[in-house]
Amino acid sequence: MVVLDLVLNALATGVMLGSIYALLALGLAITFGILHIPNVAHPALVIAGAYAVVTSNRFGLDPILAGVLWAVPFYLLGILFYEFYSRSFESRGGGNTLQSLTLFFGASLIVEVGLVVAYGTDFRSVNVDYVGSSLRLGMVAIPYRFLIPALMAPVAVFLLWLYLSRTNIGLAIRAVAHDERAVSVSGINPATIKRHAFGIATALAAIAGAALVITGPIDPFAGRIHIGRVFAIVVLAGMGTIPGTLAAGIIIGIAESLVMSFMSPSWAPGVAFAILLATLALKPTGLFGAAR
Amino acid sequence: MKITRRRFTKLGAAASIGLAAPAVWTKGFAQSGKIRVGCSASLTGPLSSTKNMVIGYELWRDDVNKAGGLLGKEVELIVYDDQSSPSNVPAIYSKLVDVDQVDFLFTPYGANLTATIMPFAKQRDRFIVGILTLASNDHLRHDKFFQAAPWGPDGATNWARGFFDIAQRDGVKKMAILAADTEFSKTAAEGGRRVCEETGMEVVDFQMYPPTNRDFSSILRNIRAAEPEAVFVCSYPADSTAIARGIQEIGLGDSVRLFGGGMVGPQYASLLENLGPALNGIVNFHLYVPEPTLKFEGIDGFLARYVPIAKERQVDPLGFYIPPFTYAAGQLISKAVEATGSIDQAEVSQWLHENSVDTVVGQITFDEIGNWTERRVLMVQFQGVDDSGIEQFRQAGKQVVIDPTAYASGDLIPFAEARKA
Amino acid sequence: MTMARFTMLALLVFVAGLFLPKLVSNPYYFYAGYVVLQYVVIATGWNILGGYAGYTNFGASAFFGAGAYTAAFLFKALGVSIFVQILGACAVGMLLGLATGYLTLRIQGVYFAIATVALVIVLETLVHNTEYLGGASGMTHLAPPPPAWFGGTTQYVFCIMLGLAVAAVVLARWLEVSWVGRGFRAIRASEPAAEACGVPTLKLKLLACALSGGVMAAAGAPYPTYTFYLDPVSAFSLLIGLNALAMPLIGGTRTWLGPVIGAVLLASVQQLATVTISSEFNILAVGLVLIAFVVAAPEGLLGIRFRRRAA
């Protein structure tokens, strides 16, 4: 009985954790998965979003609502950021891996320092009523602190998927990723489309930030521990598959949670990456990606 | 290749200018007739929540200089940022000693960063004050090392002993231990296990988790399944918060009467404010709390001056945990220098070994390897904490000292009962 | 310049370096210089795979950390001298490079970069869970006193690191002018095309992985002796991985000189900033410098020269 109890709870925790990971990775699934821009600054932007949410929460605004509201300025920020990136590189036909990685790393350092200057280095968190209680379903107890941000993930994934597969501009984003020249022949400016997509990805960072800060306190450097994991999720999913991102996040979440419960918690950080290495070696297109 | 060689010459020239430059500053420094004190601090990186320690140094320096300096000389403080990384520390301390020619050193914050310079301090035979470093001098036994924090002798294994003393007094038989996988926590957890063996308490659950872990549901369930009477926890700020939340959400079961011990985090204002009532009942270590049994001379004035500076710099507005001890670290130097009338490293060290010093954190007496002879790590219980925010923690009665009994300011309330209140 | 003359010149630099402890009395320069040289070795090693063959390795710290831990392990278990430690680290680094190469045979570009990040974290987790290596607490590493000539441990490891740097540069330069280097360049330009022309791309890629890994691991070997202490967080630090790719980028990735210039510049600036600016603005400066270089001089400092010449 005790074992069943532990397994069920570990699974539930894993699903929650995995959904939140997927939400963190969602913006990257666009920038990296679809546009092939290795935006290592994404986790830092998520933390910036989280701080923005903390600030609004001081005035009593609900964190999720704040995240959605902040998504608008973050969208504009993303557009500016992309503009800078494209002015620097795209005229040369896109930066190579090394140059892009270095650029975004530099950007991520600047975001971190900006946060340190603006907010100091103490941990910050939000106040919401449901933190500290949990939903009980039989043997399973799920903290609302995880449940609510975790529920944001499928909603965001579904909306994004609808957008990318049912609207013209969404289709254009995917088309740009597929064949830029063909898109420009059909009269769409690929630069505009990409800028828009990058804006959406950055807006998702604000929403992911809201989810992250509900689960626990953050500091300006909190993004660093997520860099590896979010890339792992996007690659594991198969580049650019939006529903796959959610599935990959959950797979990693469950794996970590099971290892934590039944082996030793100190092995958990390696799990995501062991899975990733195995995927890259055996099926480099990812679990849900089409062959390229 | 011609251009390459020319470039090399240029680089060489640039490099030699670079090498010569610090030597020029050094000369300027050496003639200035100041007493120089230096250290590194973690101003950036993962440990940067400790950077409020610098305020303690600065207030000490200002106080000394206002009173006419040391031996008539002005005190100058040099602080460099080690970015929380041990790999930066050796070069910084060499700069302090060899280029800036400081007279006295403080260690960086904590044992990990300090491990990189203890052999250096011993080889160069330098006087150095340890800043919350645990057991840094146990193996080297450097005779010019002095610890500012009250870990006491055998700090590595025994600093959290107070928690087990309380458990023993309370008749606890079954103990669970939960620790983050880092130096500080791990040694404390192992030490705790040994104390349990000595005193006949059974360790019913022993778990380690990685410092990046933020979800404690499964861990807390494992603990609950083991039905302990007391849970000894060694954690870091982010995980401490997650654990405190986890207790609210998952519950601990009815068996637990005593919870806490070595949680880093509920000493900092931001966490106290965030967790509020979720802390009630937790018995945890602290180094200073504003209880009537701990009114040492100068501490109130120190904290009063600390608060506005801290608010301006957006660091911990309470300042109970580290800053009083960095101020006291400075006092160790100023008192020893005044008493001996010398800045000679050996004389100052000898005086500190032979005499007790009154500081803002009480009277300190050192043993032969520079630890406090008395362990004065406080075990405080959070009682009656409400949602009202940070100011309530400035008053007595919210963080009640349970151990050491000599400083006790109230009685232990069983965990479940304290949470109901 | 022929390879033989280049090697002679490099040896001369090393021998001259051996006299530095006698000439420079202030130990601080050896502390700072050690870090700069360490990055010369790392950047040069990184560039073998990253620059010549065009595979971006984001996980330099995996190799650096593996080298440092191999050295510390050999010292703790067998008490061997620092030279044996370096050889051991080098061997482990080469094996690790080979393994990475095999594992990532089919992937390129950003995928490869991410695989190497994964490698860092897997290794760090392994060390965390290995009691003998001190786990998360790290391990103290008290090396025996160095030969009297050097006057101190730091001067000694400085000279050793200088030797490693010279050896790494000679190796890089040899790769550049030999048939191997031409093969690497072919892979960087287009792997399928190179394959079609009969370049043994697989073998060459594995060779690049192994050599690059070996050099970077060797750079890590003296680290525990330098700091007296080794912990997983700083041995597998993100910053090492970042520096390893930023330095060749700043200098230029096409020749051996690029990483050397980049490492000397960036590491010196970082050392200087640590003891002058010394605040969060230090990190800000690094971030701005990186962006400025990527934008203004994407082929590095040497690239500017090449471009001018072409114009």
GROMACS .gro file of C-alpha atoms in nm, chain B residues 1 3-4 7-8 11 19 22-23 43-44 51 80-81 83 86-87 90-92 94-95 98-99 112 115-116 119-120 124 181-183 186, chain C residues 1 26-29 31 128 131 135-137 142 173 223 226-229 231 234 256-257 261 271 274-275 278-280 282-283 302 305 309:
model
   68
  293MET     CA    1   5.377   3.538  -4.038
  295ILE     CA    2   5.230   4.051  -3.918
  296THR     CA    3   5.183   3.787  -3.656
  299ARG     CA    4   5.138   4.167  -3.335
  300PHE     CA    5   5.311   3.954  -3.078
  303LEU     CA    6   5.090   4.226  -2.729
  311LEU     CA    7   5.214   4.394  -1.537
  314PRO     CA    8   4.972   4.730  -1.030
  315ALA     CA    9   5.325   4.779  -0.899
  335LEU     CA   10   2.853   4.038  -0.441
  336THR     CA   11   2.722   3.846  -0.741
  343LYS     CA   12   2.644   4.052   0.043
  372TYR     CA   13   3.654   4.241  -0.404
  373ASP     CA   14   3.376   4.039  -0.562
  375GLN     CA   15   3.132   3.602  -0.786
  378PRO     CA   16   3.603   2.934  -0.545
  379SER     CA   17   3.813   2.960  -0.859
  382PRO     CA   18   4.313   3.250  -0.474
  383ALA     CA   19   4.402   3.532  -0.713
  384ILE     CA   20   4.199   3.784  -0.514
  386SER     CA   21   4.712   3.713  -0.356
  387LYS     CA   22   4.619   4.056  -0.487
  390ASP     CA   23   5.098   4.087  -0.243
  391VAL     CA   24   4.978   4.397  -0.425
  404ASN     CA   25   3.372   2.623   0.027
  407ALA     CA   26   3.894   2.616   0.154
  408THR     CA   27   4.092   2.765  -0.136
  411PRO     CA   28   4.668   2.673   0.294
  412PHE     CA   29   4.775   3.011   0.154
  416ARG     CA   30   5.222   3.304   0.443
  473ASP     CA   31   2.364   1.755  -0.080
  474THR     CA   32   2.622   2.025   0.001
  475GLU     CA   33   2.915   2.063   0.236
  478LYS     CA   34   2.596   1.708   0.466
  714MET     CA   35   5.759   2.968  -4.081
  739ASN     CA   36   5.536   3.947  -0.658
  740PRO     CA   37   5.336   3.621  -0.649
  741TYR     CA   38   5.013   3.791  -0.756
  742TYR     CA   39   5.123   3.792  -1.120
  744TYR     CA   40   4.807   3.377  -0.966
  841HIS     CA   41   2.798   1.467  -0.675
  844GLU     CA   42   3.161   0.968  -0.207
  848GLY     CA   43   3.055   1.457  -0.349
  849ALA     CA   44   2.905   1.801  -0.324
  850SER     CA   45   3.133   1.899  -0.038
  855LEU     CA   46   4.719   1.948  -0.052
  886ARG     CA   47   4.953   2.492  -3.533
  936TYR     CA   48   4.356   2.326  -1.105
  939TYR     CA   49   4.631   2.573  -0.774
  940THR     CA   50   4.325   2.613  -0.548
  941PHE     CA   51   4.409   2.341  -0.291
  942TYR     CA   52   4.048   2.243  -0.322
  944ASP     CA   53   3.431   2.117  -0.583
  947SER     CA   54   3.328   2.539  -0.987
  969TRP     CA   55   4.597   2.904  -3.366
  970LEU     CA   56   4.661   3.269  -3.284
  974ILE     CA   57   4.470   3.643  -2.837
  984GLN     CA   58   4.111   3.930  -1.384
  987THR     CA   59   3.761   4.132  -1.056
  988VAL     CA   60   4.002   4.349  -0.860
  991SER     CA   61   3.434   4.426  -0.855
  992SER     CA   62   3.058   4.435  -0.855
  993GLU     CA   63   2.765   4.321  -1.066
  995ASN     CA   64   3.175   4.319  -1.389
  996ILE     CA   65   2.927   4.066  -1.529
 1015LEU     CA   66   4.202   3.841  -3.668
 1018ARG     CA   67   4.249   4.195  -4.039
 1022ARG     CA   68   4.321   4.276  -4.648
   0.00000   0.00000   0.00000
